C-alpha cells in the first residue's frame, strides 16, 4: 500500500460566473467532476461549469470508506461496476497524479447456508463478466486473515467470497485529479455556489438559479448524491428515494496487520486498515431518514461491538474520528442514471452507500449521454428512472457490504 501523498493540486483561482454555459453540472463531488473531465477530454465540450454549494469533494466523496469492488449480484450491476474497477486501475496514469489505488482484495464472510448459496451465485456472475471472485473455505480465510475471529458468538464463519479485484483509493485524490484535469481543459469549477432552483420552460431546463445569480444552460446534469430528491422535486420529478445518514469511524494507527478488506453483512460491519495503519470501520445506515451528518453514540456502540467480534484485539483500540454522510437509498439499491422527464435535464442520482467505486464509469457514461444529446449508453440503460414504473428493478440489496 503506497504511503506517498499526492502532490499539491493547482486549480485556477475563482472567477465570476458567466451568464451562460453549454453544460451546467450541479455538484462538485467525484461524479460531477468526472463528468466534466470526460466531457472536456473525450468530447471536446469545454463550455462547462461545475457548481458546488460547499467545497470540492466535501460531500460523500470525502466521507466514504473508499471501497472499490465489482462483486455485485445482478449481471447489470456487475457489468457496470467491473468497468469502473478497470478504469480506476488506470486513473493515476490518466491524471499523472497518484490516487493511491491499492488492490488488496475484499473478503465477505458467510455465516449461514443461505449466504453461502448466494455467494456461489455472485462468484459465478462476477467471473462471467471477467471479475476475479471465488468461494474460499475456513482454512483459506484463516491463512488470508490470521487475526480474524472465525467463531463470533452465535454466528460462526462458514465460508467466504474472496474478491481479488477489491481495492481502495484515496477518495480526495480522485476528486482532485478529475478537478485539475477538467480545469486544465477549460471547465470552470465554482465552489460556494449553490443551485437553489431550476428554470424550466416547455419541458426544457433553460437556467439554474444560484446564490450568485441566474446562469443559463444548454443542458444540466445533477450529481448531488445524498440530496438528489430535493432538486428532482424542483424539476417536478418524483424520486423513489429515502435519504439516510451513513456513519463510519477510524481508530488510532497500528502496525500493518490486515491487508484485505473484510466485511460481514450478518454482523452489519466491515473493517479495513489504511496505509497509515488506522482501522476504518463501517456499517449499516442509521435506522431513520434524516438530513443531518451528526455522529451518534448508539451507532458507535453497536458497530464497535460487531467489529470487536470480528477482531477481538480492537477492544483496546482508541477511536480517533467518527463522521457521517447522507446517502440516497433507492428501493433496489441501484442508482438512477440517465434521462429524466425534463428533456435536457440528466440524472446521476440514487447514490446511496455504493457510489465511490462507480465514480469513473459514472463520469464516462454521463459525459457520453450529454455529448450525444440524450442517447443513453448501454451500461446505464438498466438504471433508468423509468424502471420503477415498468417493474424492472435491478436488485442489489443483497450485495451491499453491510446490510442497510
Ligand atoms: P458527493 O461527493 O456527495 O458530491 C455531491 C456534491 O453536490 C456535494 O459536494 C454537495 O455539496 C453538492 N451539492 C448538493 N446539493 C447541491 C446544490 N443544490 N447545488 C450545488 N451543489 C450541491 N461508496 C463506495 O463505493 N464505497 C464505499 O466504501 C463507500 N463508503 C461510504 C461510507 C460512508 C460513511 C458514506 C456516507 C458513503 C459511502 N459510499 C461508498 C457512498 C459514496 O460515498 C457516494 O455514493 C459517492 O461518493 C457519491 O459521489 P457524488 O460525487 O455523487 O457525491
PDB file of N, CA and C in Angstrom, residues 178-278:
ATOM      1  N   UNK A 178      -9.682  14.585 -11.015  1.00  0.00           N
ATOM      2  CA  UNK A 178     -10.671  14.965 -12.030  1.00  0.00           C
ATOM      3  C   UNK A 178     -10.766  16.486 -12.134  1.00  0.00           C
ATOM      4  N   UNK A 179     -10.726  17.166 -10.968  1.00  0.00           N
ATOM      5  CA  UNK A 179     -10.876  18.628 -10.974  1.00  0.00           C
ATOM      6  C   UNK A 179      -9.721  19.276 -11.742  1.00  0.00           C
ATOM      7  N   UNK A 180      -8.495  18.864 -11.442  1.00  0.00           N
ATOM      8  CA  UNK A 180      -7.357  19.545 -12.074  1.00  0.00           C
ATOM      9  C   UNK A 180      -7.327  19.271 -13.578  1.00  0.00           C
ATOM     10  N   UNK A 181      -7.672  18.038 -13.973  1.00  0.00           N
ATOM     11  CA  UNK A 181      -7.621  17.713 -15.396  1.00  0.00           C
ATOM     12  C   UNK A 181      -8.783  18.368 -16.153  1.00  0.00           C
ATOM     13  N   UNK A 182      -9.916  18.525 -15.501  1.00  0.00           N
ATOM     14  CA  UNK A 182     -11.044  19.211 -16.151  1.00  0.00           C
ATOM     15  C   UNK A 182     -10.727  20.698 -16.284  1.00  0.00           C
ATOM     16  N   UNK A 183     -10.208  21.292 -15.187  1.00  0.00           N
ATOM     17  CA  UNK A 183      -9.908  22.739 -15.201  1.00  0.00           C
ATOM     18  C   UNK A 183      -8.849  23.047 -16.258  1.00  0.00           C
ATOM     19  N   UNK A 184      -7.879  22.158 -16.398  1.00  0.00           N
ATOM     20  CA  UNK A 184      -6.821  22.358 -17.394  1.00  0.00           C
ATOM     21  C   UNK A 184      -7.393  22.466 -18.805  1.00  0.00           C
ATOM     22  N   UNK A 185      -8.545  21.845 -19.019  1.00  0.00           N
ATOM     23  CA  UNK A 185      -9.154  21.828 -20.347  1.00  0.00           C
ATOM     24  C   UNK A 185     -10.260  22.872 -20.491  1.00  0.00           C
ATOM     25  N   UNK A 186     -10.357  23.783 -19.514  1.00  0.00           N
ATOM     26  CA  UNK A 186     -11.279  24.914 -19.672  1.00  0.00           C
ATOM     27  C   UNK A 186     -12.562  24.834 -18.878  1.00  0.00           C
ATOM     28  N   UNK A 187     -12.796  23.723 -18.180  1.00  0.00           N
ATOM     29  CA  UNK A 187     -14.011  23.620 -17.354  1.00  0.00           C
ATOM     30  C   UNK A 187     -13.889  24.605 -16.189  1.00  0.00           C
ATOM     31  N   UNK A 188     -14.973  25.328 -15.886  1.00  0.00           N
ATOM     32  CA  UNK A 188     -14.959  26.229 -14.734  1.00  0.00           C
ATOM     33  C   UNK A 188     -15.559  25.517 -13.519  1.00  0.00           C
ATOM     34  N   UNK A 189     -14.841  25.598 -12.413  1.00  0.00           N
ATOM     35  CA  UNK A 189     -15.335  24.965 -11.190  1.00  0.00           C
ATOM     36  C   UNK A 189     -15.635  26.082 -10.188  1.00  0.00           C
ATOM     37  N   UNK A 190     -16.900  26.188  -9.806  1.00  0.00           N
ATOM     38  CA  UNK A 190     -17.305  27.271  -8.896  1.00  0.00           C
ATOM     39  C   UNK A 190     -17.739  26.686  -7.560  1.00  0.00           C
ATOM     40  N   UNK A 191     -16.905  26.889  -6.542  1.00  0.00           N
ATOM     41  CA  UNK A 191     -17.269  26.433  -5.200  1.00  0.00           C
ATOM     42  C   UNK A 191     -18.150  27.497  -4.534  1.00  0.00           C
ATOM     43  N   UNK A 192     -18.731  27.178  -3.409  1.00  0.00           N
ATOM     44  CA  UNK A 192     -19.637  28.083  -2.675  1.00  0.00           C
ATOM     45  C   UNK A 192     -20.745  28.611  -3.586  1.00  0.00           C
ATOM     46  N   UNK A 193     -21.189  27.768  -4.502  1.00  0.00           N
ATOM     47  CA  UNK A 193     -22.231  28.167  -5.468  1.00  0.00           C
ATOM     48  C   UNK A 193     -23.341  27.122  -5.431  1.00  0.00           C
ATOM     49  N   UNK A 194     -24.403  27.475  -4.755  1.00  0.00           N
ATOM     50  CA  UNK A 194     -25.491  26.507  -4.564  1.00  0.00           C
ATOM     51  C   UNK A 194     -26.597  26.700  -5.594  1.00  0.00           C
ATOM     52  N   UNK A 195     -27.006  25.633  -6.230  1.00  0.00           N
ATOM     53  CA  UNK A 195     -28.166  25.719  -7.125  1.00  0.00           C
ATOM     54  C   UNK A 195     -29.416  25.641  -6.251  1.00  0.00           C
ATOM     55  N   UNK A 196     -30.196  26.721  -6.296  1.00  0.00           N
ATOM     56  CA  UNK A 196     -31.358  26.803  -5.398  1.00  0.00           C
ATOM     57  C   UNK A 196     -32.676  26.559  -6.116  1.00  0.00           C
ATOM     58  N   UNK A 197     -32.652  26.741  -7.439  1.00  0.00           N
ATOM     59  CA  UNK A 197     -33.892  26.485  -8.190  1.00  0.00           C
ATOM     60  C   UNK A 197     -33.544  26.241  -9.652  1.00  0.00           C
ATOM     61  N   UNK A 198     -34.506  25.667 -10.361  1.00  0.00           N
ATOM     62  CA  UNK A 198     -34.298  25.349 -11.774  1.00  0.00           C
ATOM     63  C   UNK A 198     -35.348  26.102 -12.592  1.00  0.00           C
ATOM     64  N   UNK A 199     -34.920  26.661 -13.718  1.00  0.00           N
ATOM     65  CA  UNK A 199     -35.893  27.355 -14.577  1.00  0.00           C
ATOM     66  C   UNK A 199     -36.203  26.441 -15.759  1.00  0.00           C
ATOM     67  N   UNK A 200     -37.443  25.980 -15.820  1.00  0.00           N
ATOM     68  CA  UNK A 200     -37.827  25.007 -16.858  1.00  0.00           C
ATOM     69  C   UNK A 200     -38.930  25.617 -17.726  1.00  0.00           C
ATOM     70  N   UNK A 201     -38.684  25.644 -19.031  1.00  0.00           N
ATOM     71  CA  UNK A 201     -39.691  26.186 -19.971  1.00  0.00           C
ATOM     72  C   UNK A 201     -39.922  25.157 -21.063  1.00  0.00           C
ATOM     73  N   UNK A 202     -41.158  24.911 -21.404  1.00  0.00           N
ATOM     74  CA  UNK A 202     -41.503  23.913 -22.442  1.00  0.00           C
ATOM     75  C   UNK A 202     -40.799  22.584 -22.204  1.00  0.00           C
ATOM     76  N   UNK A 203     -40.790  22.161 -20.974  1.00  0.00           N
ATOM     77  CA  UNK A 203     -40.175  20.891 -20.568  1.00  0.00           C
ATOM     78  C   UNK A 203     -38.661  20.819 -20.838  1.00  0.00           C
ATOM     79  N   UNK A 204     -38.014  21.986 -20.902  1.00  0.00           N
ATOM     80  CA  UNK A 204     -36.542  22.001 -21.034  1.00  0.00           C
ATOM     81  C   UNK A 204     -35.969  22.913 -19.955  1.00  0.00           C
ATOM     82  N   UNK A 205     -34.824  22.509 -19.419  1.00  0.00           N
ATOM     83  CA  UNK A 205     -34.172  23.398 -18.451  1.00  0.00           C
ATOM     84  C   UNK A 205     -33.452  24.484 -19.240  1.00  0.00           C
ATOM     85  N   UNK A 206     -33.660  25.747 -18.852  1.00  0.00           N
ATOM     86  CA  UNK A 206     -33.009  26.852 -19.573  1.00  0.00           C
ATOM     87  C   UNK A 206     -32.018  27.598 -18.675  1.00  0.00           C
ATOM     88  N   UNK A 207     -32.175  27.450 -17.351  1.00  0.00           N
ATOM     89  CA  UNK A 207     -31.260  28.157 -16.447  1.00  0.00           C
ATOM     90  C   UNK A 207     -31.335  27.530 -15.059  1.00  0.00           C
ATOM     91  N   UNK A 208     -30.280  27.798 -14.273  1.00  0.00           N
ATOM     92  CA  UNK A 208     -30.336  27.426 -12.859  1.00  0.00           C
ATOM     93  C   UNK A 208     -30.198  28.709 -12.043  1.00  0.00           C
ATOM     94  N   UNK A 209     -30.912  28.764 -10.920  1.00  0.00           N
ATOM     95  CA  UNK A 209     -30.804  29.930 -10.036  1.00  0.00           C
ATOM     96  C   UNK A 209     -29.869  29.572  -8.898  1.00  0.00           C
ATOM     97  N   UNK A 210     -28.840  30.380  -8.690  1.00  0.00           N
ATOM     98  CA  UNK A 210     -27.871  30.080  -7.632  1.00  0.00           C
ATOM     99  C   UNK A 210     -27.818  31.233  -6.638  1.00  0.00           C
ATOM    100  N   UNK A 211     -27.093  31.037  -5.540  1.00  0.00           N
ATOM    101  CA  UNK A 211     -26.894  32.121  -4.565  1.00  0.00           C
ATOM    102  C   UNK A 211     -26.022  33.223  -5.157  1.00  0.00           C
ATOM    103  N   UNK A 212     -25.444  32.994  -6.346  1.00  0.00           N
ATOM    104  CA  UNK A 212     -24.632  34.024  -7.002  1.00  0.00           C
ATOM    105  C   UNK A 212     -25.297  34.524  -8.284  1.00  0.00           C
ATOM    106  N   UNK A 213     -26.568  34.241  -8.444  1.00  0.00           N
ATOM    107  CA  UNK A 213     -27.285  34.730  -9.622  1.00  0.00           C
ATOM    108  C   UNK A 213     -27.742  33.590 -10.526  1.00  0.00           C
ATOM    109  N   UNK A 214     -28.433  34.011 -11.591  1.00  0.00           N
ATOM    110  CA  UNK A 214     -29.006  33.011 -12.509  1.00  0.00           C
ATOM    111  C   UNK A 214     -28.028  32.727 -13.646  1.00  0.00           C
ATOM    112  N   UNK A 215     -27.909  31.465 -13.997  1.00  0.00           N
ATOM    113  CA  UNK A 215     -26.981  31.055 -15.053  1.00  0.00           C
ATOM    114  C   UNK A 215     -27.771  30.266 -16.091  1.00  0.00           C
ATOM    115  N   UNK A 216     -27.665  30.692 -17.349  1.00  0.00           N
ATOM    116  CA  UNK A 216     -28.371  29.945 -18.401  1.00  0.00           C
ATOM    117  C   UNK A 216     -27.568  28.709 -18.782  1.00  0.00           C
ATOM    118  N   UNK A 217     -28.271  27.707 -19.291  1.00  0.00           N
ATOM    119  CA  UNK A 217     -27.538  26.493 -19.682  1.00  0.00           C
ATOM    120  C   UNK A 217     -28.209  25.810 -20.869  1.00  0.00           C
ATOM    121  N   UNK A 218     -27.360  25.127 -21.671  1.00  0.00           N
ATOM    122  CA  UNK A 218     -27.889  24.324 -22.784  1.00  0.00           C
ATOM    123  C   UNK A 218     -28.502  23.034 -22.268  1.00  0.00           C
ATOM    124  N   UNK A 219     -27.920  22.519 -21.211  1.00  0.00           N
ATOM    125  CA  UNK A 219     -28.485  21.351 -20.529  1.00  0.00           C
ATOM    126  C   UNK A 219     -27.868  21.297 -19.138  1.00  0.00           C
ATOM    127  N   UNK A 220     -28.384  20.445 -18.288  1.00  0.00           N
ATOM    128  CA  UNK A 220     -27.830  20.344 -16.929  1.00  0.00           C
ATOM    129  C   UNK A 220     -27.802  18.887 -16.481  1.00  0.00           C
ATOM    130  N   UNK A 221     -26.794  18.610 -15.650  1.00  0.00           N
ATOM    131  CA  UNK A 221     -26.658  17.283 -15.046  1.00  0.00           C
ATOM    132  C   UNK A 221     -26.726  17.496 -13.543  1.00  0.00           C
ATOM    133  N   UNK A 222     -27.527  16.721 -12.847  1.00  0.00           N
ATOM    134  CA  UNK A 222     -27.451  16.814 -11.380  1.00  0.00           C
ATOM    135  C   UNK A 222     -26.701  15.602 -10.841  1.00  0.00           C
ATOM    136  N   UNK A 223     -25.663  15.896 -10.025  1.00  0.00           N
ATOM    137  CA  UNK A 223     -24.825  14.837  -9.439  1.00  0.00           C
ATOM    138  C   UNK A 223     -24.594  15.221  -7.989  1.00  0.00           C
ATOM    139  N   UNK A 224     -25.674  15.183  -7.205  1.00  0.00           N
ATOM    140  CA  UNK A 224     -25.590  15.723  -5.841  1.00  0.00           C
ATOM    141  C   UNK A 224     -25.839  14.656  -4.772  1.00  0.00           C
ATOM    142  N   UNK A 225     -25.596  13.405  -5.138  1.00  0.00           N
ATOM    143  CA  UNK A 225     -25.620  12.285  -4.185  1.00  0.00           C
ATOM    144  C   UNK A 225     -26.773  12.390  -3.185  1.00  0.00           C
ATOM    145  N   UNK A 226     -26.470  12.587  -1.898  1.00  0.00           N
ATOM    146  CA  UNK A 226     -27.466  12.473  -0.830  1.00  0.00           C
ATOM    147  C   UNK A 226     -28.572  13.512  -0.816  1.00  0.00           C
ATOM    148  N   UNK A 227     -28.579  14.413  -1.798  1.00  0.00           N
ATOM    149  CA  UNK A 227     -29.641  15.417  -1.824  1.00  0.00           C
ATOM    150  C   UNK A 227     -30.434  15.369  -3.131  1.00  0.00           C
ATOM    151  N   UNK A 228     -30.317  14.243  -3.842  1.00  0.00           N
ATOM    152  CA  UNK A 228     -30.881  14.153  -5.195  1.00  0.00           C
ATOM    153  C   UNK A 228     -32.367  14.482  -5.249  1.00  0.00           C
ATOM    154  N   UNK A 229     -33.131  13.942  -4.290  1.00  0.00           N
ATOM    155  CA  UNK A 229     -34.582  14.101  -4.422  1.00  0.00           C
ATOM    156  C   UNK A 229     -35.002  15.553  -4.239  1.00  0.00           C
ATOM    157  N   UNK A 230     -34.170  16.356  -3.531  1.00  0.00           N
ATOM    158  CA  UNK A 230     -34.558  17.761  -3.295  1.00  0.00           C
ATOM    159  C   UNK A 230     -34.574  18.536  -4.609  1.00  0.00           C
ATOM    160  N   UNK A 231     -33.528  18.354  -5.420  1.00  0.00           N
ATOM    161  CA  UNK A 231     -33.509  19.072  -6.703  1.00  0.00           C
ATOM    162  C   UNK A 231     -34.457  18.431  -7.711  1.00  0.00           C
ATOM    163  N   UNK A 232     -34.586  17.103  -7.634  1.00  0.00           N
ATOM    164  CA  UNK A 232     -35.529  16.449  -8.556  1.00  0.00           C
ATOM    165  C   UNK A 232     -36.931  17.007  -8.332  1.00  0.00           C
ATOM    166  N   UNK A 233     -37.252  17.248  -7.061  1.00  0.00           N
ATOM    167  CA  UNK A 233     -38.572  17.817  -6.752  1.00  0.00           C
ATOM    168  C   UNK A 233     -38.738  19.178  -7.422  1.00  0.00           C
ATOM    169  N   UNK A 234     -37.650  19.984  -7.410  1.00  0.00           N
ATOM    170  CA  UNK A 234     -37.738  21.317  -8.038  1.00  0.00           C
ATOM    171  C   UNK A 234     -37.934  21.194  -9.547  1.00  0.00           C
ATOM    172  N   UNK A 235     -37.492  20.040 -10.108  1.00  0.00           N
ATOM    173  CA  UNK A 235     -37.717  19.820 -11.540  1.00  0.00           C
ATOM    174  C   UNK A 235     -39.068  19.143 -11.779  1.00  0.00           C
ATOM    175  N   UNK A 236     -39.827  18.962 -10.709  1.00  0.00           N
ATOM    176  CA  UNK A 236     -41.152  18.341 -10.839  1.00  0.00           C
ATOM    177  C   UNK A 236     -41.076  16.830 -10.981  1.00  0.00           C
ATOM    178  N   UNK A 237     -39.954  16.235 -10.545  1.00  0.00           N
ATOM    179  CA  UNK A 237     -39.766  14.786 -10.702  1.00  0.00           C
ATOM    180  C   UNK A 237     -39.906  14.110  -9.338  1.00  0.00           C
ATOM    181  N   UNK A 238     -40.773  13.107  -9.267  1.00  0.00           N
ATOM    182  CA  UNK A 238     -40.907  12.350  -8.011  1.00  0.00           C
ATOM    183  C   UNK A 238     -39.821  11.299  -7.941  1.00  0.00           C
ATOM    184  N   UNK A 239     -39.050  11.308  -6.861  1.00  0.00           N
ATOM    185  CA  UNK A 239     -37.922  10.379  -6.767  1.00  0.00           C
ATOM    186  C   UNK A 239     -38.235   9.242  -5.797  1.00  0.00           C
ATOM    187  N   UNK A 240     -38.020   7.996  -6.208  1.00  0.00           N
ATOM    188  CA  UNK A 240     -38.208   6.878  -5.282  1.00  0.00           C
ATOM    189  C   UNK A 240     -36.986   6.722  -4.388  1.00  0.00           C
ATOM    190  N   UNK A 241     -36.755   7.723  -3.550  1.00  0.00           N
ATOM    191  CA  UNK A 241     -35.521   7.786  -2.753  1.00  0.00           C
ATOM    192  C   UNK A 241     -35.863   8.149  -1.317  1.00  0.00           C
ATOM    193  N   UNK A 242     -35.232   7.463  -0.359  1.00  0.00           N
ATOM    194  CA  UNK A 242     -35.250   7.914   1.031  1.00  0.00           C
ATOM    195  C   UNK A 242     -33.808   8.165   1.437  1.00  0.00           C
ATOM    196  N   UNK A 243     -33.563   9.267   2.141  1.00  0.00           N
ATOM    197  CA  UNK A 243     -32.183   9.655   2.457  1.00  0.00           C
ATOM    198  C   UNK A 243     -31.870   9.362   3.925  1.00  0.00           C
ATOM    199  N   UNK A 244     -30.815   8.583   4.129  1.00  0.00           N
ATOM    200  CA  UNK A 244     -30.416   8.157   5.477  1.00  0.00           C
ATOM    201  C   UNK A 244     -28.976   8.569   5.743  1.00  0.00           C
ATOM    202  N   UNK A 245     -28.648   8.940   6.993  1.00  0.00           N
ATOM    203  CA  UNK A 245     -27.236   9.127   7.340  1.00  0.00           C
ATOM    204  C   UNK A 245     -26.526   7.775   7.334  1.00  0.00           C
ATOM    205  N   UNK A 246     -25.275   7.787   6.894  1.00  0.00           N
ATOM    206  CA  UNK A 246     -24.417   6.597   6.987  1.00  0.00           C
ATOM    207  C   UNK A 246     -23.146   7.037   7.691  1.00  0.00           C
ATOM    208  N   UNK A 247     -22.808   6.343   8.768  1.00  0.00           N
ATOM    209  CA  UNK A 247     -21.656   6.750   9.579  1.00  0.00           C
ATOM    210  C   UNK A 247     -20.480   5.796   9.378  1.00  0.00           C
ATOM    211  N   UNK A 248     -19.301   6.283   9.694  1.00  0.00           N
ATOM    212  CA  UNK A 248     -18.101   5.441   9.696  1.00  0.00           C
ATOM    213  C   UNK A 248     -17.158   5.999  10.747  1.00  0.00           C
ATOM    214  N   UNK A 249     -16.109   5.248  11.052  1.00  0.00           N
ATOM    215  CA  UNK A 249     -15.170   5.706  12.082  1.00  0.00           C
ATOM    216  C   UNK A 249     -13.801   5.124  11.835  1.00  0.00           C
ATOM    217  N   UNK A 250     -12.801   5.716  12.508  1.00  0.00           N
ATOM    218  CA  UNK A 250     -11.442   5.275  12.299  1.00  0.00           C
ATOM    219  C   UNK A 250     -10.694   5.268  13.634  1.00  0.00           C
ATOM    220  N   UNK A 251      -9.829   4.235  13.821  1.00  0.00           N
ATOM    221  CA  UNK A 251      -9.099   4.108  15.088  1.00  0.00           C
ATOM    222  C   UNK A 251      -7.721   4.763  14.985  1.00  0.00           C
ATOM    223  N   UNK A 252      -7.031   4.731  16.100  1.00  0.00           N
ATOM    224  CA  UNK A 252      -5.604   5.096  16.136  1.00  0.00           C
ATOM    225  C   UNK A 252      -4.850   4.166  15.160  1.00  0.00           C
ATOM    226  N   UNK A 253      -3.647   4.558  14.722  1.00  0.00           N
ATOM    227  CA  UNK A 253      -2.898   3.682  13.813  1.00  0.00           C
ATOM    228  C   UNK A 253      -2.267   2.483  14.516  1.00  0.00           C
ATOM    229  N   UNK A 254      -2.190   1.372  13.803  1.00  0.00           N
ATOM    230  CA  UNK A 254      -1.482   0.166  14.259  1.00  0.00           C
ATOM    231  C   UNK A 254      -0.473  -0.246  13.201  1.00  0.00           C
ATOM    232  N   UNK A 255       0.484  -1.100  13.627  1.00  0.00           N
ATOM    233  CA  UNK A 255       1.368  -1.687  12.617  1.00  0.00           C
ATOM    234  C   UNK A 255       0.515  -2.481  11.636  1.00  0.00           C
ATOM    235  N   UNK A 256       0.986  -2.675  10.406  1.00  0.00           N
ATOM    236  CA  UNK A 256       0.150  -3.401   9.437  1.00  0.00           C
ATOM    237  C   UNK A 256      -0.209  -4.801   9.947  1.00  0.00           C
ATOM    238  N   UNK A 257      -1.515  -5.112   9.964  1.00  0.00           N
ATOM    239  CA  UNK A 257      -1.942  -6.468  10.364  1.00  0.00           C
ATOM    240  C   UNK A 257      -3.006  -7.000   9.435  1.00  0.00           C
ATOM    241  N   UNK A 258      -3.546  -6.126   8.575  1.00  0.00           N
ATOM    242  CA  UNK A 258      -4.715  -6.541   7.785  1.00  0.00           C
ATOM    243  C   UNK A 258      -4.583  -6.003   6.367  1.00  0.00           C
ATOM    244  N   UNK A 259      -4.378  -6.898   5.424  1.00  0.00           N
ATOM    245  CA  UNK A 259      -4.272  -6.425   4.044  1.00  0.00           C
ATOM    246  C   UNK A 259      -5.636  -6.399   3.348  1.00  0.00           C
ATOM    247  N   UNK A 260      -6.404  -7.514   3.329  1.00  0.00           N
ATOM    248  CA  UNK A 260      -7.695  -7.464   2.624  1.00  0.00           C
ATOM    249  C   UNK A 260      -8.727  -6.596   3.346  1.00  0.00           C
ATOM    250  N   UNK A 261      -9.761  -6.216   2.617  1.00  0.00           N
ATOM    251  CA  UNK A 261     -10.926  -5.563   3.220  1.00  0.00           C
ATOM    252  C   UNK A 261     -11.840  -6.698   3.684  1.00  0.00           C
ATOM    253  N   UNK A 262     -12.349  -6.624   4.891  1.00  0.00           N
ATOM    254  CA  UNK A 262     -13.174  -7.730   5.396  1.00  0.00           C
ATOM    255  C   UNK A 262     -14.560  -7.214   5.753  1.00  0.00           C
ATOM    256  N   UNK A 263     -15.597  -7.896   5.235  1.00  0.00           N
ATOM    257  CA  UNK A 263     -16.938  -7.427   5.591  1.00  0.00           C
ATOM    258  C   UNK A 263     -17.860  -8.592   5.927  1.00  0.00           C
ATOM    259  N   UNK A 264     -18.854  -8.275   6.748  1.00  0.00           N
ATOM    260  CA  UNK A 264     -19.842  -9.282   7.121  1.00  0.00           C
ATOM    261  C   UNK A 264     -21.195  -8.590   7.194  1.00  0.00           C
ATOM    262  N   UNK A 265     -22.106  -8.952   6.271  1.00  0.00           N
ATOM    263  CA  UNK A 265     -23.392  -8.248   6.344  1.00  0.00           C
ATOM    264  C   UNK A 265     -24.225  -8.799   7.499  1.00  0.00           C
ATOM    265  N   UNK A 266     -23.971 -10.042   7.924  1.00  0.00           N
ATOM    266  CA  UNK A 266     -24.718 -10.564   9.081  1.00  0.00           C
ATOM    267  C   UNK A 266     -24.339  -9.802  10.350  1.00  0.00           C
ATOM    268  N   UNK A 267     -23.076  -9.376  10.427  1.00  0.00           N
ATOM    269  CA  UNK A 267     -22.644  -8.602  11.598  1.00  0.00           C
ATOM    270  C   UNK A 267     -22.775  -7.088  11.338  1.00  0.00           C
ATOM    271  N   UNK A 268     -23.308  -6.715  10.178  1.00  0.00           N
ATOM    272  CA  UNK A 268     -23.504  -5.292   9.816  1.00  0.00           C
ATOM    273  C   UNK A 268     -22.213  -4.497   9.952  1.00  0.00           C
ATOM    274  N   UNK A 269     -21.110  -5.032   9.494  1.00  0.00           N
ATOM    275  CA  UNK A 269     -19.839  -4.385   9.796  1.00  0.00           C
ATOM    276  C   UNK A 269     -18.790  -4.702   8.731  1.00  0.00           C
ATOM    277  N   UNK A 270     -17.977  -3.728   8.381  1.00  0.00           N
ATOM    278  CA  UNK A 270     -16.794  -4.022   7.569  1.00  0.00           C
ATOM    279  C   UNK A 270     -15.594  -3.269   8.115  1.00  0.00           C
ATOM    280  N   UNK A 271     -14.420  -3.895   7.937  1.00  0.00           N
ATOM    281  CA  UNK A 271     -13.203  -3.414   8.590  1.00  0.00           C
ATOM    282  C   UNK A 271     -12.070  -3.434   7.577  1.00  0.00           C
ATOM    283  N   UNK A 272     -11.260  -2.393   7.582  1.00  0.00           N
ATOM    284  CA  UNK A 272     -10.070  -2.392   6.727  1.00  0.00           C
ATOM    285  C   UNK A 272      -8.988  -1.529   7.359  1.00  0.00           C
ATOM    286  N   UNK A 273      -7.730  -1.802   7.012  1.00  0.00           N
ATOM    287  CA  UNK A 273      -6.639  -0.991   7.555  1.00  0.00           C
ATOM    288  C   UNK A 273      -6.101  -0.098   6.454  1.00  0.00           C
ATOM    289  N   UNK A 274      -5.906   1.175   6.774  1.00  0.00           N
ATOM    290  CA  UNK A 274      -5.430   2.116   5.754  1.00  0.00           C
ATOM    291  C   UNK A 274      -3.899   2.062   5.658  1.00  0.00           C
ATOM    292  N   UNK A 275      -3.350   2.740   4.662  1.00  0.00           N
ATOM    293  CA  UNK A 275      -1.912   2.823   4.501  1.00  0.00           C
ATOM    294  C   UNK A 275      -1.240   3.498   5.687  1.00  0.00           C
ATOM    295  N   UNK A 276      -2.000   4.304   6.423  1.00  0.00           N
ATOM    296  CA  UNK A 276      -1.440   4.973   7.611  1.00  0.00           C
ATOM    297  C   UNK A 276      -1.543   4.084   8.841  1.00  0.00           C
ATOM    298  N   UNK A 277      -2.177   2.914   8.705  1.00  0.00           N
ATOM    299  CA  UNK A 277      -2.266   1.978   9.821  1.00  0.00           C
ATOM    300  C   UNK A 277      -3.571   2.080  10.596  1.00  0.00           C
ATOM    301  N   UNK A 278      -4.370   3.105  10.315  1.00  0.00           N
ATOM    302  CA  UNK A 278      -5.642   3.245  11.033  1.00  0.00           C
ATOM    303  C   UNK A 278      -6.610   2.149  10.589  1.00  0.00           C
TER     304      UNK A 278
END
